[in-house]
Amino acid sequence: MENLNWSALPFGYIKTDYNVRCYYRNGQWGELEVSSSEILNIHMAATCLHYGQESFEGLKAFKGKDGKIRVFRMDENAKRLQSSCGGIKMAELPVDRFEEAVRKVIRLNERFVPPYESGSALYIRPLVLGLGAQVGVKPADEYLFLIFVTPVGPYFKTGFKPSKVCIMRAYDRAAPHGTGTYKVGGNYAASLVAGEKAKEHGYAAVLYLDPKEKKYVDECGPANFFGIRGKTYITPASTSILPSITNKSLIQLAETIGLTVERRPVPYEELATLDEAAECGTAAVIAPISQIDDLDENKSFVYSKDGQVGPICNQLYTKLRAIQYGDEPDPFGWVTIID
Ligand SMILES: Cc1ncc(COP(=O)(O)O)c(C=O)c1O
C-alpha cells in the first residue's frame, strides 16, 4: 500500500480487500466465507436492528521489526465475544473458529498491516448480528459472525501525553445488573450523549461512577480505569464494567515489576489520593489522565500539571507495547504470530 501515510492514519474506517463471514443457521455455525463486499443485505425485521442483538470486539495486529505479524491475546477476545453473545441470547462462536477467522482476515489483507516504523496497527473488528426476522421481543434463529480489518494510526500522534476526563452524574452507560460487562452496541449508544458533551467541553472521555449509588469509580466510555498509589495498582471491580483485556494484561505486568494489585470497588474519595491515573484499552494501551474534573461538584483531581506522564504508567505502557510489537520477549504467551 504505497499511497497510505501509515503514521498519520486516523482511528477510522479505510476500505480493505476482504472480510470473513460465518452464518449460524439451523442450530449450527457454517464454514468461513470470504467476501470482498462491504455491504450486508439483511432482513428489515432482523433482531439486530430492532432489539439490539449485536455484539462486537476489537483487537489489533502489529508488524514487528522482524517483519512478522503478531496478534495480541485473540483467545481472550474470542471468550469475551462468547460471553457477550450469551449475555444477549445470541449463538456463541467456538474460540477456534474465531481464531481461524482472525488469521484468515489478516492474511487476506496483509498489505494493509502497517509497517513497524509507523507505530500504527491493523485494527480487527469482529461482530455478531441477530439476522433472523422477529417482530416480538425474542432472540433470532439466525446469526452472522463477521470480521473486518482496517489500518489505524498511533493513538498518540504527538507523543504519549495525558489528557483530562470528566465526571457527570446525570449519565450512566449501563444499568447495575444490565449489560455493562458485555460488549454490546447498546452500551455504546447509551454513552454517545455524555461522550459528545464531554468532548464539547474539551475532555477526552467521561469517567463514569457506579450506576447504582454513584459512590464508586466504574470506567471510562471506551476504556477501563486504573490508578497508581505508591507501589500499588488500583483498578475497580464492578458488575457494570467491561472486563478489559488490556487491564488484565497490565495487572500481570504490574505484578512482575513489583507492584501490588488491588482490584476492588474504588470509592470516589480515593481519587484524591492517587499519584497517577489512566484509562486503558486496546485503542491506546494506556491513556494517562492529567486531571479529573467533577462537573457536578466543581472539584478537580490533578495528576499531572506539566504534560508529563507518571513513571509507572510510562513503564507499563512501554513494556506492553514492546511485547505487542515483538521488541521484547513474550513470557506470558500473549502474542500469536500469523504465518
Ligand atoms: C467500555 C469499555 N471498557 C473497556 C475497554 C477496554 O477493553 P480492551 O482492553 O479489551 O480493549 C473497552 C474497549 O474495548 C470498552 O469499550
Short mmCIF file of C-alpha atoms and ligand atoms in Angstrom, two decimals:
data_model
loop_
_atom_site.label_atom_id
_atom_site.label_comp_id
_atom_site.label_asym_id
_atom_site.label_seq_id
_atom_site.Cartn_x
_atom_site.Cartn_y
_atom_site.Cartn_z
CA MET A 1 0.00 0.00 0.00
CA GLU A 2 2.40 2.61 -1.21
CA ASN A 3 -0.04 5.53 -1.09
CA LEU A 4 -1.11 5.29 2.58
CA ASN A 5 0.52 7.68 5.03
CA TRP A 6 0.88 4.99 7.69
CA SER A 7 1.91 7.13 10.65
CA ALA A 8 -0.85 9.71 10.08
CA LEU A 9 -3.81 7.33 9.80
CA PRO A 10 -6.86 8.29 11.88
CA PHE A 11 -8.80 5.82 14.02
CA GLY A 12 -11.36 5.47 11.27
CA TYR A 13 -12.57 3.17 8.54
CA ILE A 14 -10.43 2.55 5.50
CA LYS A 15 -11.60 0.01 2.97
CA THR A 16 -9.51 -3.14 2.83
CA ASP A 17 -9.72 -6.05 0.40
CA TYR A 18 -11.73 -8.76 2.16
CA ASN A 19 -13.90 -9.59 5.15
CA VAL A 20 -14.68 -13.02 6.56
CA ARG A 21 -18.19 -14.20 7.39
CA CYS A 22 -19.79 -17.18 9.05
CA TYR A 23 -23.52 -17.87 9.35
CA TYR A 24 -25.37 -19.66 12.13
CA ARG A 25 -28.40 -21.46 10.71
CA ASN A 26 -30.47 -24.46 11.78
CA GLY A 27 -28.69 -24.57 15.12
CA GLN A 28 -25.12 -24.63 13.79
CA TRP A 29 -22.27 -22.50 12.52
CA GLY A 30 -21.33 -22.96 8.87
CA GLU A 31 -17.99 -22.64 7.11
CA LEU A 32 -15.95 -19.41 6.98
CA GLU A 33 -16.74 -17.43 3.83
CA VAL A 34 -14.63 -14.72 2.24
CA SER A 35 -16.30 -11.60 0.85
CA SER A 36 -14.98 -8.54 -0.94
CA SER A 37 -18.22 -6.63 -0.38
CA GLU A 38 -18.53 -4.01 2.34
CA ILE A 39 -22.31 -4.31 2.23
CA LEU A 40 -24.69 -6.54 4.20
CA ASN A 41 -28.04 -7.43 2.76
CA ILE A 42 -30.21 -8.19 5.76
CA HIS A 43 -33.88 -8.64 6.63
CA MET A 44 -35.61 -5.48 7.79
CA ALA A 45 -37.02 -7.36 10.79
CA ALA A 46 -33.60 -8.71 11.85
CA THR A 47 -33.28 -8.64 15.65
CA CYS A 48 -30.02 -6.68 15.48
CA LEU A 49 -31.94 -3.74 14.04
CA HIS A 50 -34.83 -3.69 16.49
CA TYR A 51 -33.74 -5.29 19.72
CA GLY A 52 -30.03 -4.63 19.75
CA GLN A 53 -28.96 -8.26 19.27
CA GLU A 54 -25.45 -7.19 18.32
CA SER A 55 -22.11 -7.61 19.97
CA PHE A 56 -18.60 -6.82 18.81
CA GLU A 57 -14.92 -6.99 19.65
CA GLY A 58 -11.79 -5.00 18.95
CA LEU A 59 -8.21 -6.23 18.79
CA LYS A 60 -5.03 -5.37 16.93
CA ALA A 61 -2.29 -6.96 14.84
CA PHE A 62 1.20 -5.43 14.77
CA LYS A 63 4.09 -5.79 12.37
CA GLY A 64 7.43 -6.27 14.14
CA LYS A 65 10.96 -5.19 13.20
CA ASP A 66 11.39 -8.76 12.02
CA GLY A 67 8.51 -8.30 9.55
CA LYS A 68 6.32 -10.80 11.43
CA ILE A 69 2.70 -10.03 12.18
CA ARG A 70 1.60 -10.53 15.79
CA VAL A 71 -1.93 -10.56 17.17
CA PHE A 72 -2.47 -9.77 20.82
CA ARG A 73 -4.50 -12.17 23.02
CA MET A 74 -7.11 -13.14 20.44
CA ASP A 75 -8.28 -16.04 22.60
CA GLU A 76 -9.37 -13.51 25.21
CA ASN A 77 -11.40 -11.57 22.64
CA ALA A 78 -12.95 -14.84 21.46
CA LYS A 79 -14.01 -15.71 25.01
CA ARG A 80 -15.34 -12.23 25.69
CA LEU A 81 -17.37 -12.35 22.49
CA GLN A 82 -18.87 -15.64 23.66
CA SER A 83 -19.74 -14.06 26.98
CA SER A 84 -21.31 -11.02 25.26
CA CYS A 85 -23.32 -13.25 22.92
CA GLY A 86 -24.50 -15.42 25.81
CA GLY A 87 -25.49 -12.23 27.67
CA ILE A 88 -27.95 -11.18 24.97
CA LYS A 89 -29.11 -14.67 23.97
CA MET A 90 -27.15 -14.99 20.72
CA ALA A 91 -25.39 -18.07 19.41
CA GLU A 92 -21.79 -18.38 20.67
CA LEU A 93 -18.99 -18.92 18.17
CA PRO A 94 -16.35 -21.51 19.17
CA VAL A 95 -12.97 -19.99 20.14
CA ASP A 96 -11.05 -21.93 17.48
CA ARG A 97 -13.40 -20.71 14.73
CA PHE A 98 -12.90 -17.13 15.91
CA GLU A 99 -9.12 -17.55 15.85
CA GLU A 100 -9.24 -19.15 12.41
CA ALA A 101 -11.25 -16.18 11.13
CA VAL A 102 -8.77 -13.70 12.63
CA ARG A 103 -5.84 -15.48 10.94
CA LYS A 104 -7.70 -15.62 7.67
CA VAL A 105 -8.78 -11.99 7.58
CA ILE A 106 -5.24 -10.81 8.40
CA ARG A 107 -3.63 -12.99 5.73
CA LEU A 108 -6.16 -11.83 3.13
CA ASN A 109 -5.47 -8.17 3.94
CA GLU A 110 -1.75 -8.47 4.66
CA ARG A 111 -0.90 -5.47 2.51
CA PHE A 112 -2.84 -3.27 4.95
CA VAL A 113 -0.79 -4.21 8.03
CA PRO A 114 1.16 -1.01 8.77
CA PRO A 115 4.96 -1.16 8.84
CA TYR A 116 6.76 -1.33 12.19
CA GLU A 117 8.27 2.15 12.00
CA SER A 118 4.86 3.86 11.65
CA GLY A 119 3.67 2.89 15.16
CA SER A 120 0.34 2.05 13.50
CA ALA A 121 -1.53 -1.26 13.63
CA LEU A 122 -4.20 -3.28 11.91
CA TYR A 123 -7.44 -2.96 13.85
CA ILE A 124 -9.59 -6.08 13.77
CA ARG A 125 -13.33 -5.73 14.28
CA PRO A 126 -15.35 -8.93 14.78
CA LEU A 127 -19.11 -8.66 15.26
CA VAL A 128 -22.13 -10.91 15.69
CA LEU A 129 -25.57 -9.88 14.46
CA GLY A 130 -29.00 -11.38 15.04
CA LEU A 131 -30.26 -11.85 11.47
CA GLY A 132 -33.47 -13.80 11.89
CA ALA A 133 -36.69 -11.83 11.46
CA GLN A 134 -38.75 -11.34 14.63
CA VAL A 135 -41.40 -8.82 15.49
CA GLY A 136 -41.93 -9.88 19.09
CA VAL A 137 -39.05 -9.44 21.54
CA LYS A 138 -37.38 -12.80 21.01
CA PRO A 139 -33.88 -13.97 20.10
CA ALA A 140 -33.21 -14.55 16.39
CA ASP A 141 -32.80 -18.06 15.00
CA GLU A 142 -30.04 -16.98 12.57
CA TYR A 143 -26.81 -15.10 13.23
CA LEU A 144 -23.93 -13.68 11.27
CA PHE A 145 -20.38 -13.55 12.58
CA LEU A 146 -18.40 -11.07 10.53
CA ILE A 147 -14.86 -9.82 10.81
CA PHE A 148 -13.27 -6.90 9.00
CA VAL A 149 -10.00 -5.05 9.40
CA THR A 150 -8.82 -1.51 8.91
CA PRO A 151 -5.39 0.05 9.44
CA VAL A 152 -5.31 2.59 12.28
CA GLY A 153 -2.71 5.18 13.21
CA PRO A 154 -0.93 5.52 16.53
CA TYR A 155 -3.29 6.77 19.25
CA PHE A 156 -0.70 9.31 20.41
CA LYS A 157 0.29 11.10 17.22
CA THR A 158 2.20 13.84 19.00
CA GLY A 159 3.70 11.74 21.76
CA PHE A 160 2.47 9.88 24.83
CA LYS A 161 0.63 12.65 26.72
CA PRO A 162 -2.03 12.83 29.43
CA SER A 163 -5.49 14.29 28.92
CA LYS A 164 -8.44 15.40 31.02
CA VAL A 165 -11.60 13.41 31.74
CA CYS A 166 -14.81 14.48 33.49
CA ILE A 167 -17.46 13.10 35.83
CA MET A 168 -21.13 13.82 35.09
CA ARG A 169 -23.58 12.01 37.37
CA ALA A 170 -26.57 12.60 35.10
CA TYR A 171 -25.43 9.83 32.72
CA ASP A 172 -24.83 6.08 33.01
CA ARG A 173 -23.51 3.82 30.28
CA ALA A 174 -25.07 0.64 31.69
CA ALA A 175 -27.56 -0.38 34.39
CA PRO A 176 -26.39 -2.06 37.64
CA HIS A 177 -27.32 -5.60 36.59
CA GLY A 178 -27.66 -4.79 32.91
CA THR A 179 -25.26 -5.31 30.02
CA GLY A 180 -22.21 -3.35 31.24
CA THR A 181 -19.99 -6.44 31.36
CA TYR A 182 -20.82 -7.28 27.73
CA LYS A 183 -19.51 -5.58 24.62
CA VAL A 184 -22.88 -4.90 23.04
CA GLY A 185 -23.79 -2.00 20.77
CA GLY A 186 -26.49 -0.66 23.09
CA ASN A 187 -23.94 0.29 25.76
CA TYR A 188 -22.15 2.48 23.25
CA ALA A 189 -25.36 4.09 22.01
CA ALA A 190 -26.11 4.86 25.66
CA SER A 191 -22.74 6.58 26.04
CA LEU A 192 -22.95 8.86 22.99
CA VAL A 193 -24.76 11.85 24.52
CA ALA A 194 -22.42 12.08 27.52
CA GLY A 195 -19.38 11.32 25.36
CA GLU A 196 -20.12 14.11 22.89
CA LYS A 197 -20.91 16.53 25.69
CA ALA A 198 -17.57 15.74 27.33
CA LYS A 199 -15.75 16.33 24.03
CA GLU A 200 -17.53 19.66 23.50
CA HIS A 201 -16.14 20.74 26.86
CA GLY A 202 -12.62 19.65 25.95
CA TYR A 203 -12.46 16.29 27.72
CA ALA A 204 -11.08 13.10 26.25
CA ALA A 205 -13.73 10.92 27.93
CA VAL A 206 -16.35 10.57 30.65
CA LEU A 207 -15.34 8.78 33.81
CA TYR A 208 -18.50 7.00 34.94
CA LEU A 209 -19.33 6.35 38.58
CA ASP A 210 -21.20 3.19 39.53
CA PRO A 211 -24.78 3.48 38.27
CA LYS A 212 -26.44 2.27 41.48
CA GLU A 213 -25.02 4.55 44.16
CA LYS A 214 -22.56 6.87 42.38
CA LYS A 215 -20.15 6.15 45.23
CA TYR A 216 -17.53 4.18 43.34
CA VAL A 217 -15.44 4.69 40.22
CA ASP A 218 -16.57 2.49 37.33
CA GLU A 219 -14.81 3.04 34.00
CA CYS A 220 -14.50 5.46 31.11
CA GLY A 221 -16.72 5.39 27.99
CA PRO A 222 -14.44 3.12 25.94
CA ALA A 223 -11.76 2.09 28.46
CA ASN A 224 -11.15 0.77 31.99
CA PHE A 225 -9.75 2.97 34.73
CA PHE A 226 -6.74 2.39 36.96
CA GLY A 227 -4.80 4.45 39.45
CA ILE A 228 -1.37 4.16 41.00
CA ARG A 229 -0.70 4.98 44.62
CA GLY A 230 2.87 4.42 45.75
CA LYS A 231 3.65 0.89 44.62
CA THR A 232 0.01 -0.18 44.24
CA TYR A 233 -2.02 -0.62 41.05
CA ILE A 234 -5.67 0.01 41.88
CA THR A 235 -8.50 -0.80 39.46
CA PRO A 236 -12.26 -1.04 40.02
CA ALA A 237 -14.09 -4.33 40.47
CA SER A 238 -17.66 -3.66 39.34
CA THR A 239 -20.60 -5.53 37.89
CA SER A 240 -21.20 -2.79 35.30
CA ILE A 241 -17.82 -2.51 33.56
CA LEU A 242 -16.31 -4.36 30.62
CA PRO A 243 -13.55 -6.80 31.58
CA SER A 244 -10.71 -5.15 29.65
CA ILE A 245 -8.06 -7.42 28.18
CA THR A 246 -5.53 -4.59 28.34
CA ASN A 247 -6.27 -4.08 32.04
CA LYS A 248 -5.94 -7.81 32.67
CA SER A 249 -2.54 -7.73 30.93
CA LEU A 250 -1.38 -4.59 32.77
CA ILE A 251 -2.30 -6.26 36.07
CA GLN A 252 0.06 -9.14 35.24
CA LEU A 253 2.80 -6.75 34.14
CA ALA A 254 2.31 -4.63 37.27
CA GLU A 255 2.88 -7.70 39.41
CA THR A 256 6.05 -8.60 37.52
CA ILE A 257 7.51 -5.13 38.11
CA GLY A 258 6.87 -5.45 41.84
CA LEU A 259 3.59 -3.59 42.27
CA THR A 260 0.79 -4.80 44.50
CA VAL A 261 -2.50 -5.08 42.62
CA GLU A 262 -5.84 -4.21 44.19
CA ARG A 263 -8.92 -4.99 42.15
CA ARG A 264 -11.84 -3.89 44.27
CA PRO A 265 -14.56 -1.24 44.49
CA VAL A 266 -12.77 2.12 44.37
CA PRO A 267 -14.61 4.84 46.35
CA TYR A 268 -14.85 8.20 44.61
CA GLU A 269 -12.97 9.87 47.50
CA GLU A 270 -9.94 7.73 46.72
CA LEU A 271 -9.39 9.71 43.51
CA ALA A 272 -7.85 12.41 45.73
CA THR A 273 -5.18 10.00 46.98
CA LEU A 274 -3.80 8.67 43.69
CA ASP A 275 -0.37 9.55 42.31
CA GLU A 276 -1.22 8.55 38.74
CA ALA A 277 -4.48 7.81 36.94
CA ALA A 278 -5.18 6.42 33.48
CA GLU A 279 -7.60 4.86 31.04
CA CYS A 280 -6.60 1.56 29.48
CA GLY A 281 -7.82 -0.35 26.44
CA THR A 282 -6.91 -1.71 23.03
CA ALA A 283 -7.03 1.71 21.33
CA ALA A 284 -4.25 3.38 23.32
CA VAL A 285 -2.96 0.66 25.68
CA ILE A 286 -2.73 3.41 28.34
CA ALA A 287 -4.19 6.91 28.03
CA PRO A 288 -2.85 8.76 31.07
CA ILE A 289 -5.19 11.20 32.83
CA SER A 290 -3.81 14.63 33.73
CA GLN A 291 -6.91 15.73 35.60
CA ILE A 292 -10.40 14.54 36.51
CA ASP A 293 -12.96 17.34 36.71
CA ASP A 294 -16.10 16.57 38.67
CA LEU A 295 -18.52 18.82 36.82
CA ASP A 296 -21.33 18.31 39.37
CA GLU A 297 -19.36 19.16 42.47
CA ASN A 298 -16.97 21.63 40.88
CA LYS A 299 -13.95 19.70 42.07
CA SER A 300 -10.76 18.62 40.32
CA PHE A 301 -8.27 15.86 40.93
CA VAL A 302 -4.94 16.70 39.33
CA TYR A 303 -2.30 14.10 38.46
CA SER A 304 -0.09 15.95 36.00
CA LYS A 305 0.35 19.68 35.60
CA ASP A 306 3.20 19.76 33.13
CA GLY A 307 2.03 17.31 30.47
CA GLN A 308 4.35 14.65 31.85
CA VAL A 309 3.28 11.02 32.13
CA GLY A 310 3.78 9.39 35.55
CA PRO A 311 6.68 6.91 35.84
CA ILE A 312 4.61 3.77 36.40
CA CYS A 313 2.19 4.47 33.54
CA ASN A 314 5.21 5.10 31.35
CA GLN A 315 6.87 1.85 32.37
CA LEU A 316 3.74 -0.26 31.90
CA TYR A 317 2.94 1.34 28.55
CA THR A 318 6.44 0.83 27.19
CA LYS A 319 6.52 -2.79 28.32
CA LEU A 320 3.16 -3.79 26.90
CA ARG A 321 3.83 -2.12 23.53
CA ALA A 322 7.22 -3.82 23.35
CA ILE A 323 5.55 -7.22 23.78
CA GLN A 324 2.86 -6.39 21.19
CA TYR A 325 5.39 -5.33 18.54
CA GLY A 326 7.78 -8.18 19.34
CA ASP A 327 10.56 -5.86 20.59
CA GLU A 328 10.71 -7.80 23.85
CA PRO A 329 10.15 -11.47 24.60
CA ASP A 330 6.60 -12.52 25.42
CA PRO A 331 6.89 -14.56 28.64
CA PHE A 332 3.10 -14.74 29.01
CA GLY A 333 2.27 -16.30 25.64
CA TRP A 334 0.10 -13.34 24.71
CA VAL A 335 1.02 -12.95 21.07
CA THR A 336 0.26 -15.23 18.14
CA ILE A 337 2.46 -14.94 15.07
CA ILE A 338 0.49 -15.09 11.83
CA ASP A 339 2.46 -17.10 9.26
C1 LIG B 1 -16.46 0.03 27.75
C2 LIG B 1 -15.09 -0.46 27.52
N1 LIG B 1 -14.29 -0.67 28.58
C3 LIG B 1 -13.03 -1.12 28.44
C4 LIG B 1 -12.49 -1.35 27.18
C5 LIG B 1 -11.10 -1.85 27.04
O1 LIG B 1 -11.08 -3.22 26.76
P1 LIG B 1 -9.86 -3.88 25.99
O2 LIG B 1 -8.66 -3.64 26.84
O3 LIG B 1 -10.20 -5.33 25.93
O4 LIG B 1 -9.77 -3.21 24.69
C6 LIG B 1 -13.27 -1.13 26.04
C7 LIG B 1 -12.74 -1.35 24.69
O5 LIG B 1 -12.62 -2.41 24.21
C8 LIG B 1 -14.59 -0.68 26.21
O6 LIG B 1 -15.37 -0.46 25.15
#
